[in-house]
Amino acid sequence: MRKGMKWAVSFMAAGLLLAGLTACGNSDNKDNSAGSASSKFASIEQLKKDGKVRIGVFADKPPFGYVDADGKNQGFDVYIAKRFAKDLLGDESKAEFVLVDAASRVAYLESNKVDIIMANFTVTDERKEKVDFANPYMKLSFGIVSPDSAPVTSIDQLKEKGQKLIVAKGTTAETYFTKEYPDIELLKFDQYTEIFAALKDGRGAAIANDNTELIAWAKSNPGFTVSIPAFGGQDTIAPAVAKGNTELLNWINTELETIGKEQFIHQAYNDTLNEVYGEGYTDELVVEGGKVE
Amino acid sequence: MQNSGIEVLFEGSNFERLLGGLLVTIEISFVSIVIGTVLGIVMGLLRTLNVKPLQALLRLYLEAFRIIPILVWLYVVHFSFTPLLNIDISGETTSILVFSLWGAAEIGDIVRGALQSMPKHQEESGAALGLSRGQLYRYILIPQAIRRMVPGAINLATRMIKTTSLVVLIGVIEVVKIGQQIIELGVIKAPTASFWVYGFIFILYFAVCFPLSRISRRVERRWQN
């Protein structure tokens, strides 16, 4: 018994040591970024010298970021990311796509494993503390999708017992419901693949997520409808860079203005989103030149 | 139009991509198993020595890998430790690192268990014959211990192969992730694709793990006497 105690104590000590180490690490990083930003991030000059820019995109979220049957990155985010690479380094093939998950987007920027995140990244105050957002290229609200046989037409319906709401971990929808509706029971999954599978299996009453995502999914899955198309205010989607990487941030903002003059985001919409949402939604979704009217 | 969803496996280069993903899975697990086994044997031997501080240290190491989920290790090493030390290593390298260390911890315990389970008279008889400590290990204890190690080691190997499905969270694109990419792309055209893709992945995992079980059984039977 006493021996057991001894072990328990030493493990706890080891745990604390580990926690201490990582905590130190974080503060060290912050010192670095405050002191000598240039040493931590690759400068634009450095990116040009390397001939590549690392852009974090989704691999399983059509039509924004996905991998096609030939293994190539495609989608709305990717389309714009390629243009960035072309204007920054002269060739769109110089974009090195890093495939990220919703929950690890911030970690990728914080650990400097990507230069830009273009993975349908919704701007939030919480995230702003950890990464720097450029101006937006898209706007959206939340939506709720549910089966036609048992449509959820008001959020209050979800407060009833046994009505589980499905969300993906690390998304703004998860944060919104945890904060605003703590009495709604949430069913959380890591991957986007899983939330749709869960709704189909009837493990939950509805999915809450960005409305775009759901409009597109419901359109191609008969038997399911976006029963609440928009609620919870308007959000914007923007490219993000590591905290303190002002040089790249400014470049992206200027770039968004430049390509805004030729209505490039509209073109991206036409080429990647039209077949999924239809033309009717362009003005609701697209932000041109980085400015929301 | 009747669309069963199985075609999705052969669309474009999907089939080759899945096999390519399997290769990543195999690469990570097998490299880790080899490194883990070598380190683990050394560690197992060290743990049978009666040196108190060393014992405590190795025990702590083992428990750290047993208690902390591998997912946490991957995350901490990839996003905290390596950037902290200013090393930029790929997700694959991180995975191999973490899996090797995990393998070393577990194999070390298997080796220790096998050695310590040897009846005391084996050791004493050897000593009575005038064998040195090294000879004792080499000719008497280790050959017998290996036989006892096989089931545990094979079990660990198959567990490692299956656990590689976690490495997707640090950006390594292995077979399960490619499967999910294909399913998501197919969602629009073939909603039942998930059944076929996961079914195919099941067969791939089986094809890798089943031979290991067979080898384990054969080895055990051969060394029975």
Coordinates of C-alpha atoms in Angstrom, one line a residue:
Chain A
M1 CA 0.0 0.0 0.0
R2 CA 2.7 2.4 1.0
K3 CA 4.7 1.4 -2.0
G4 CA 1.6 2.2 -4.2
M5 CA 1.4 5.6 -2.7
K6 CA 5.0 6.3 -3.4
W7 CA 4.5 5.5 -7.1
A8 CA 1.4 7.6 -7.3
V9 CA 3.3 10.5 -5.9
S10 CA 6.2 10.1 -8.2
F11 CA 3.8 10.0 -11.2
M12 CA 2.1 13.1 -10.2
A13 CA 5.5 14.8 -9.8
A14 CA 6.4 13.6 -13.3
G15 CA 3.1 14.9 -14.7
L16 CA 3.7 18.3 -13.1
L17 CA 7.2 18.4 -14.5
L18 CA 5.8 17.7 -18.0
A19 CA 3.1 20.3 -17.6
G20 CA 5.8 22.8 -16.4
L21 CA 8.0 22.0 -19.4
T22 CA 5.2 22.6 -21.9
A23 CA 4.1 25.8 -20.1
C24 CA 7.6 27.1 -20.3
G25 CA 7.7 26.3 -23.9
N26 CA 4.6 28.3 -24.6
S27 CA 5.9 31.4 -22.8
D28 CA 9.2 31.0 -24.6
N29 CA 7.4 31.0 -27.9
K30 CA 5.6 34.2 -27.0
D31 CA 8.8 35.9 -26.1
N32 CA 10.2 34.9 -29.4
S33 CA 7.4 36.3 -31.4
A34 CA 7.4 39.5 -29.5
G35 CA 11.1 40.0 -29.6
S36 CA 12.3 38.9 -33.0
A37 CA 9.4 38.1 -35.2
S38 CA 11.6 37.7 -38.3
S39 CA 13.4 34.7 -36.9
K40 CA 10.3 32.7 -36.1
F41 CA 8.3 33.1 -39.4
A42 CA 9.7 32.8 -42.8
S43 CA 9.7 36.3 -44.3
I44 CA 8.2 36.8 -47.8
E45 CA 11.7 37.0 -49.1
Q46 CA 12.4 33.7 -47.5
L47 CA 9.3 32.1 -49.0
K48 CA 10.4 33.4 -52.4
K49 CA 13.8 31.9 -51.9
D50 CA 12.4 28.5 -50.8
G51 CA 10.0 28.6 -53.8
K52 CA 7.1 27.4 -51.7
V53 CA 4.4 28.6 -49.4
R54 CA 2.8 26.1 -47.0
I55 CA -1.0 26.6 -46.9
G56 CA -3.2 24.6 -44.6
V57 CA -6.4 23.4 -46.3
F58 CA -9.2 20.9 -45.6
A59 CA -9.1 17.5 -47.3
D60 CA -12.6 16.3 -46.4
K61 CA -14.9 19.3 -46.7
P62 CA -16.2 19.7 -50.2
P63 CA -16.8 22.1 -51.9
F64 CA -14.3 24.3 -49.9
G65 CA -11.4 22.0 -49.5
Y66 CA -11.2 18.4 -50.6
V67 CA -9.1 15.9 -52.5
D68 CA -10.5 14.7 -55.9
A69 CA -10.4 11.2 -57.3
D70 CA -6.9 11.8 -58.7
G71 CA -5.5 12.9 -55.3
K72 CA -5.4 16.6 -56.2
N73 CA -6.5 19.4 -53.8
Q74 CA -9.6 21.2 -55.0
G75 CA -12.3 23.5 -53.8
F76 CA -13.2 27.1 -53.1
D77 CA -10.5 27.7 -50.4
V78 CA -7.9 25.9 -52.5
Y79 CA -8.9 27.9 -55.6
I80 CA -8.1 31.2 -53.8
A81 CA -5.0 29.7 -52.2
K82 CA -3.6 28.8 -55.6
R83 CA -4.1 32.4 -56.7
F84 CA -2.2 33.6 -53.6
A85 CA 0.7 31.3 -54.5
K86 CA 0.6 32.5 -58.1
D87 CA 0.7 36.2 -57.1
L88 CA 3.2 35.7 -54.3
L89 CA 5.7 33.3 -55.9
G90 CA 4.8 33.5 -59.6
D91 CA 3.4 30.0 -59.9
E92 CA 0.3 28.3 -58.4
S93 CA 2.2 25.0 -58.2
K94 CA 4.4 26.5 -55.5
A95 CA 1.6 26.2 -53.0
E96 CA 2.4 23.3 -50.7
F97 CA -0.9 22.1 -49.3
V98 CA -0.9 20.8 -45.8
L99 CA -4.1 18.9 -45.0
V100 CA -5.5 20.0 -41.6
D101 CA -8.4 19.1 -39.4
A102 CA -10.9 21.5 -37.9
A103 CA -9.6 21.1 -34.4
S104 CA -5.8 21.4 -35.2
R105 CA -5.9 24.6 -37.4
V106 CA -4.7 26.9 -34.6
A107 CA -2.0 24.4 -33.5
Y108 CA -0.6 24.3 -37.0
L109 CA -0.1 28.1 -37.0
E110 CA 1.1 28.2 -33.4
S111 CA 3.8 25.6 -34.1
N112 CA 4.7 27.3 -37.4
K113 CA 4.0 24.2 -39.4
V114 CA 2.1 26.2 -42.0
D115 CA 2.4 29.8 -43.3
I116 CA -1.3 30.4 -44.0
I117 CA -4.5 28.6 -43.1
M118 CA -7.2 28.7 -45.8
A119 CA -9.4 26.0 -44.3
N120 CA -12.8 27.7 -44.1
F121 CA -11.5 29.4 -40.9
T122 CA -14.3 31.4 -39.3
V123 CA -13.2 34.6 -37.5
T124 CA -13.9 34.5 -33.7
D125 CA -12.6 36.6 -30.8
E126 CA -11.2 33.5 -29.1
R127 CA -9.2 32.5 -32.2
K128 CA -8.0 36.1 -32.7
E129 CA -6.1 35.8 -29.4
K130 CA -4.1 33.0 -30.9
V131 CA -3.8 33.7 -34.6
D132 CA -4.0 36.8 -36.9
F133 CA -6.8 36.9 -39.3
A134 CA -6.6 38.7 -42.7
N135 CA -9.7 40.4 -44.2
P136 CA -12.5 38.0 -45.0
Y137 CA -13.4 36.4 -48.4
M138 CA -16.7 34.9 -47.3
K139 CA -19.5 35.3 -44.9
L140 CA -22.0 32.9 -43.3
S141 CA -24.4 32.1 -40.5
F142 CA -25.2 28.9 -38.7
G143 CA -27.9 26.5 -40.0
I144 CA -29.6 23.4 -38.8
V145 CA -30.3 20.4 -40.9
S146 CA -32.7 17.6 -39.9
P147 CA -34.6 14.7 -41.4
D148 CA -37.9 15.5 -43.3
S149 CA -39.6 12.9 -41.2
A150 CA -38.9 14.9 -38.0
P151 CA -38.0 18.4 -38.9
V152 CA -36.4 20.7 -36.3
T153 CA -37.9 24.1 -37.1
S154 CA -37.0 26.0 -34.0
I155 CA -34.0 25.7 -31.6
D156 CA -36.4 25.4 -28.6
Q157 CA -37.4 22.0 -30.0
L158 CA -33.9 20.7 -29.2
K159 CA -34.3 21.5 -25.5
E160 CA -36.8 18.6 -25.2
K161 CA -35.4 15.5 -23.6
G162 CA -33.7 13.0 -25.8
Q163 CA -33.2 15.5 -28.6
K164 CA -29.5 15.4 -29.3
L165 CA -27.8 18.0 -31.4
I166 CA -24.8 16.8 -33.5
V167 CA -21.8 19.1 -33.8
A168 CA -18.2 18.8 -34.9
K169 CA -15.5 19.4 -32.3
G170 CA -13.5 22.6 -32.6
T171 CA -16.2 24.4 -34.8
T172 CA -17.9 27.7 -34.0
A173 CA -21.2 25.9 -33.9
E174 CA -20.0 23.8 -30.9
T175 CA -18.9 27.0 -29.0
Y176 CA -22.1 28.8 -29.8
F177 CA -24.4 26.1 -28.4
T178 CA -22.2 25.4 -25.4
K179 CA -22.4 29.1 -24.5
E180 CA -25.9 30.1 -25.6
Y181 CA -27.8 26.9 -25.1
P182 CA -26.1 25.0 -22.3
D183 CA -29.3 22.9 -21.7
I184 CA -29.2 21.4 -25.2
E185 CA -27.6 18.0 -25.2
L186 CA -24.7 17.9 -27.7
L187 CA -23.3 14.9 -29.5
K188 CA -19.7 15.7 -30.6
F189 CA -17.5 14.1 -33.3
D190 CA -13.9 14.8 -34.5
Q191 CA -14.5 14.4 -38.2
Y192 CA -17.0 15.9 -40.6
T193 CA -17.5 12.5 -42.0
E194 CA -18.8 11.3 -38.7
I195 CA -21.4 14.0 -38.0
F196 CA -23.3 13.2 -41.2
A197 CA -23.1 9.5 -40.6
A198 CA -24.5 10.1 -37.1
L199 CA -27.5 12.0 -38.4
K200 CA -28.2 9.3 -41.0
D201 CA -28.1 6.6 -38.3
G202 CA -30.5 8.6 -36.2
R203 CA -28.1 9.1 -33.3
G204 CA -29.2 12.7 -33.1
A205 CA -32.1 14.8 -34.0
A206 CA -30.3 17.4 -36.1
I207 CA -26.8 18.8 -37.1
A208 CA -25.8 22.4 -36.3
N209 CA -23.0 23.8 -38.4
D210 CA -22.2 26.6 -40.9
N211 CA -25.2 27.0 -43.1
T212 CA -23.3 26.7 -46.3
E213 CA -22.0 23.3 -45.4
L214 CA -25.6 22.1 -44.6
I215 CA -27.3 23.6 -47.7
A216 CA -24.9 21.7 -49.8
W217 CA -25.2 18.5 -48.0
A218 CA -29.0 18.6 -47.8
K219 CA -29.2 19.3 -51.5
S220 CA -27.4 16.1 -52.3
N221 CA -29.0 14.0 -49.6
P222 CA -32.8 13.6 -50.2
G223 CA -34.8 13.1 -47.1
F224 CA -32.9 15.9 -45.2
T225 CA -33.7 19.6 -45.3
V226 CA -32.1 22.7 -43.9
S227 CA -35.0 23.4 -41.5
I228 CA -33.4 26.5 -40.0
P229 CA -31.3 28.2 -42.7
A230 CA -29.7 31.1 -40.7
F231 CA -29.4 32.1 -37.1
G232 CA -26.8 33.3 -34.6
G233 CA -25.6 36.4 -36.4
Q234 CA -23.2 36.7 -39.3
D235 CA -19.7 35.3 -39.3
T236 CA -16.9 35.8 -41.7
I237 CA -14.3 33.4 -43.1
A238 CA -10.8 34.7 -43.6
P239 CA -7.2 33.5 -44.2
A240 CA -5.1 33.3 -41.0
V241 CA -1.4 33.6 -40.3
A242 CA 0.6 33.0 -37.1
K243 CA 0.3 35.6 -34.4
G244 CA 2.6 38.5 -35.2
N245 CA 3.3 37.6 -38.8
T246 CA 2.4 41.1 -39.9
E247 CA 4.3 41.1 -43.2
L248 CA 2.4 38.1 -44.6
L249 CA -0.9 39.5 -43.2
N250 CA -0.5 42.8 -44.9
W251 CA 0.4 41.1 -48.1
I252 CA -2.8 39.0 -48.0
N253 CA -5.0 42.1 -47.4
T254 CA -3.4 43.9 -50.3
E255 CA -3.8 40.8 -52.4
L256 CA -7.5 40.5 -51.5
E257 CA -8.0 44.1 -52.6
T258 CA -6.2 43.6 -55.9
I259 CA -8.0 40.5 -56.9
G260 CA -11.3 42.1 -55.7
K261 CA -11.0 44.5 -58.5
E262 CA -11.4 41.7 -61.0
Q263 CA -14.1 40.0 -59.0
F264 CA -11.9 37.0 -58.4
I265 CA -13.9 35.6 -55.5
H266 CA -17.0 35.6 -57.7
Q267 CA -15.1 33.7 -60.2
A268 CA -13.9 31.2 -57.5
Y269 CA -17.6 30.8 -56.5
N270 CA -18.7 30.2 -60.1
D271 CA -16.0 27.6 -60.6
T272 CA -16.3 25.7 -57.3
L273 CA -19.5 26.5 -55.5
N274 CA -22.1 27.1 -58.2
E275 CA -23.0 23.5 -58.8
V276 CA -23.5 22.9 -55.1
Y277 CA -25.4 26.0 -54.0
G278 CA -26.7 27.4 -57.2
E279 CA -26.3 31.0 -58.4
G280 CA -28.8 32.5 -56.1
Y281 CA -26.5 32.5 -53.1
T282 CA -23.5 34.5 -54.5
D283 CA -24.2 37.8 -52.8
E284 CA -25.1 36.1 -49.5
L285 CA -21.8 34.2 -49.4
V286 CA -19.0 36.1 -51.2
V287 CA -17.0 38.9 -49.8
E288 CA -15.0 40.8 -52.5
G289 CA -11.9 42.9 -51.8
G290 CA -11.9 41.9 -48.1
K291 CA -14.7 44.2 -47.2
V292 CA -18.1 43.2 -45.8
E293 CA -20.8 45.7 -46.8
Chain B
M1 CA -29.6 5.1 -62.1
Q2 CA -28.6 2.2 -59.8
N3 CA -25.4 3.2 -58.0
S4 CA -24.2 0.7 -55.5
G5 CA -21.3 2.8 -54.4
I6 CA -18.6 0.1 -55.0
E7 CA -17.4 1.9 -58.2
V8 CA -16.1 4.7 -56.0
L9 CA -13.2 2.4 -55.1
F10 CA -12.0 2.3 -58.7
E11 CA -12.7 5.9 -59.7
G12 CA -9.7 7.9 -60.8
S13 CA -6.7 6.8 -58.8
N14 CA -8.7 6.1 -55.7
F15 CA -7.6 2.5 -55.5
E16 CA -3.9 3.3 -55.8
R17 CA -4.3 6.1 -53.3
L18 CA -5.8 3.7 -50.7
L19 CA -2.9 1.3 -51.3
G20 CA -0.5 4.2 -51.0
G21 CA -2.2 5.1 -47.7
L22 CA -1.8 1.6 -46.5
L23 CA 1.9 1.8 -47.4
V24 CA 2.2 4.8 -45.0
T25 CA 0.4 2.8 -42.3
I26 CA 2.8 -0.1 -42.9
E27 CA 5.9 2.1 -43.0
I28 CA 5.1 3.8 -39.7
S29 CA 4.2 0.7 -37.8
F30 CA 6.9 -1.6 -39.1
V31 CA 9.8 0.9 -38.7
S32 CA 8.5 1.6 -35.2
I33 CA 8.2 -2.1 -34.4
V34 CA 11.8 -2.7 -35.4
I35 CA 13.2 0.3 -33.5
G36 CA 10.9 -0.4 -30.6
T37 CA 12.0 -4.1 -30.4
V38 CA 15.7 -3.3 -30.4
L39 CA 15.4 -0.6 -27.8
G40 CA 12.8 -2.7 -25.8
I41 CA 15.1 -5.7 -25.5
V42 CA 17.9 -3.5 -24.1
M43 CA 15.4 -2.0 -21.7
G44 CA 14.0 -5.3 -20.7
L45 CA 17.5 -6.6 -19.9
L46 CA 18.3 -3.4 -17.9
R47 CA 15.2 -3.8 -15.9
T48 CA 16.2 -7.3 -14.7
L49 CA 19.4 -5.8 -13.2
N50 CA 19.0 -4.8 -9.6
V51 CA 19.8 -1.1 -9.8
K52 CA 17.2 0.9 -7.9
P53 CA 17.4 4.4 -9.5
L54 CA 17.5 2.8 -13.0
Q55 CA 14.5 0.6 -12.1
A56 CA 12.5 3.6 -11.0
L57 CA 13.4 5.6 -14.1
L58 CA 12.5 2.8 -16.6
R59 CA 9.3 2.0 -14.7
L60 CA 8.3 5.7 -14.9
Y61 CA 9.0 5.6 -18.6
L62 CA 6.8 2.6 -19.1
E63 CA 4.0 4.0 -17.1
A64 CA 4.1 7.3 -18.9
F65 CA 3.4 5.5 -22.2
R66 CA 0.8 3.2 -20.6
I67 CA -1.1 5.9 -18.9
I68 CA -0.9 8.8 -21.3
P69 CA -2.9 8.1 -24.5
I70 CA -0.8 7.8 -27.7
L71 CA -3.0 10.6 -29.2
V72 CA -1.8 13.0 -26.5
W73 CA 1.8 12.0 -27.1
L74 CA 1.5 12.6 -30.8
Y75 CA -0.1 16.0 -30.2
V76 CA 2.4 17.1 -27.6
V77 CA 5.4 16.0 -29.5
H78 CA 4.2 17.4 -32.8
F79 CA 2.8 20.7 -31.7
S80 CA 4.8 21.5 -28.5
F81 CA 8.1 19.7 -28.0
T82 CA 9.5 19.8 -31.5
P83 CA 8.6 23.5 -32.1
L84 CA 9.9 24.3 -28.7
L85 CA 13.3 22.8 -29.5
N86 CA 13.1 24.5 -32.9
I87 CA 13.1 21.3 -34.8
D88 CA 10.8 21.0 -37.8
I89 CA 10.0 17.4 -38.3
S90 CA 7.3 15.9 -40.5
G91 CA 4.2 14.3 -39.1
E92 CA 5.5 10.9 -40.2
T93 CA 8.8 11.3 -38.4
T94 CA 6.9 12.4 -35.2
S95 CA 4.7 9.3 -35.6
I96 CA 7.6 7.0 -36.0
L97 CA 9.3 8.6 -33.0
V98 CA 6.3 8.3 -30.7
F99 CA 5.4 4.8 -31.8
S100 CA 9.0 3.6 -31.4
L101 CA 9.2 5.0 -27.9
W102 CA 5.9 3.4 -27.1
G103 CA 7.1 0.1 -28.6
A104 CA 10.3 0.2 -26.6
A105 CA 8.3 0.7 -23.4
E106 CA 5.9 -2.2 -24.0
I107 CA 8.5 -4.6 -25.5
G108 CA 10.8 -3.8 -22.5
D109 CA 8.1 -4.9 -20.2
I110 CA 7.4 -8.1 -22.2
V111 CA 11.1 -8.9 -22.1
R112 CA 11.4 -8.2 -18.4
G113 CA 8.3 -10.3 -17.7
A114 CA 9.6 -13.2 -19.8
L115 CA 13.0 -13.2 -18.1
Q116 CA 11.7 -12.9 -14.6
S117 CA 9.2 -15.7 -15.2
M118 CA 12.1 -18.2 -15.8
P119 CA 12.2 -20.7 -12.9
K120 CA 14.9 -19.9 -10.5
H121 CA 16.5 -23.3 -10.9
Q122 CA 17.4 -22.6 -14.5
E123 CA 19.6 -19.7 -13.4
E124 CA 21.0 -21.7 -10.5
S125 CA 21.7 -24.8 -12.5
G126 CA 23.5 -22.6 -15.1
A127 CA 25.6 -21.0 -12.3
A128 CA 26.4 -24.4 -10.9
L129 CA 27.8 -25.4 -14.2
G130 CA 30.1 -22.4 -14.0
L131 CA 28.6 -20.2 -16.6
S132 CA 29.3 -16.5 -16.3
R133 CA 26.4 -14.0 -16.1
G134 CA 26.7 -13.2 -19.8
Q135 CA 26.7 -16.9 -20.8
L136 CA 23.8 -17.5 -18.5
Y137 CA 21.7 -15.0 -20.4
R138 CA 22.9 -15.9 -23.8
Y139 CA 22.6 -19.7 -23.6
I140 CA 19.9 -20.3 -21.1
L141 CA 17.6 -17.5 -20.2
I142 CA 17.2 -15.5 -23.5
P143 CA 16.4 -18.4 -25.8
Q144 CA 13.7 -19.6 -23.4
A145 CA 12.4 -16.1 -22.8
I146 CA 12.0 -15.4 -26.5
R147 CA 9.4 -18.2 -26.7
R148 CA 7.4 -16.6 -24.0
M149 CA 7.7 -13.1 -25.6
V150 CA 6.2 -14.0 -28.9
P151 CA 2.5 -13.8 -28.2
G152 CA 2.8 -10.5 -26.3
A153 CA 5.0 -9.0 -29.0
I154 CA 2.7 -10.0 -31.9
N155 CA -0.2 -8.6 -30.0
L156 CA 1.6 -5.3 -29.6
A157 CA 2.5 -5.2 -33.3
T158 CA -1.1 -5.6 -34.4
R159 CA -2.2 -3.0 -31.9
M160 CA 0.4 -0.6 -33.3
I161 CA -0.7 -1.2 -36.8
K162 CA -4.3 -0.3 -35.8
T163 CA -3.3 2.7 -33.7
T164 CA -1.7 4.3 -36.8
S165 CA -5.2 5.5 -37.6
L166 CA -4.6 8.3 -35.0
V167 CA -1.7 9.9 -36.9
V168 CA -4.1 11.7 -39.2
L169 CA -4.6 14.2 -36.4
I170 CA -1.0 15.4 -36.8
G171 CA -1.5 15.7 -40.6
V172 CA -0.2 12.3 -41.8
I173 CA -2.4 11.0 -44.6
E174 CA -2.7 7.3 -44.0
V175 CA -5.2 4.8 -45.3
V176 CA -8.2 5.7 -43.1
K177 CA -7.9 9.4 -43.9
I178 CA -7.7 8.7 -47.6
G179 CA -10.8 6.6 -47.2
Q180 CA -12.6 9.5 -45.5
Q181 CA -11.5 11.9 -48.3
I182 CA -13.0 9.5 -50.9
I183 CA -16.2 9.1 -48.9
E184 CA -16.6 12.9 -48.6
L185 CA -16.1 13.4 -52.3
G186 CA -18.5 10.6 -53.0
V187 CA -21.2 11.9 -50.7
I188 CA -22.7 13.9 -53.5
K189 CA -22.8 11.1 -56.0
A190 CA -22.8 7.9 -54.0
P191 CA -24.0 8.2 -50.4
T192 CA -23.4 4.5 -49.7
A193 CA -19.7 4.8 -50.5
S194 CA -18.8 4.8 -46.8
F195 CA -19.8 1.1 -46.5
W196 CA -17.6 0.0 -49.4
V197 CA -14.6 2.2 -48.5
Y198 CA -14.6 1.2 -44.8
G199 CA -15.2 -2.4 -45.9
F200 CA -12.2 -2.2 -48.2
I201 CA -10.1 -0.7 -45.4
F202 CA -11.2 -3.5 -43.1
I203 CA -9.9 -6.0 -45.7
L204 CA -6.6 -4.1 -45.9
Y205 CA -6.0 -4.1 -42.2
F206 CA -6.9 -7.8 -42.0
A207 CA -4.4 -8.6 -44.8
V208 CA -1.7 -6.9 -42.8
C209 CA -2.5 -8.2 -39.3
F210 CA -3.7 -11.7 -40.1
P211 CA -0.3 -13.0 -41.4
L212 CA 1.2 -11.8 -38.1
S213 CA -1.2 -13.9 -36.1
R214 CA -0.4 -16.9 -38.2
I215 CA 3.4 -16.4 -37.9
S216 CA 2.9 -16.1 -34.1
R217 CA 1.0 -19.4 -33.9
R218 CA 3.5 -21.2 -36.1
V219 CA 6.5 -19.9 -34.1
E220 CA 4.9 -20.8 -30.8
R221 CA 4.1 -24.3 -32.1
R222 CA 7.6 -24.9 -33.5
W223 CA 9.3 -23.8 -30.2
Q224 CA 6.9 -25.8 -28.1
N225 CA 9.5 -28.4 -27.2

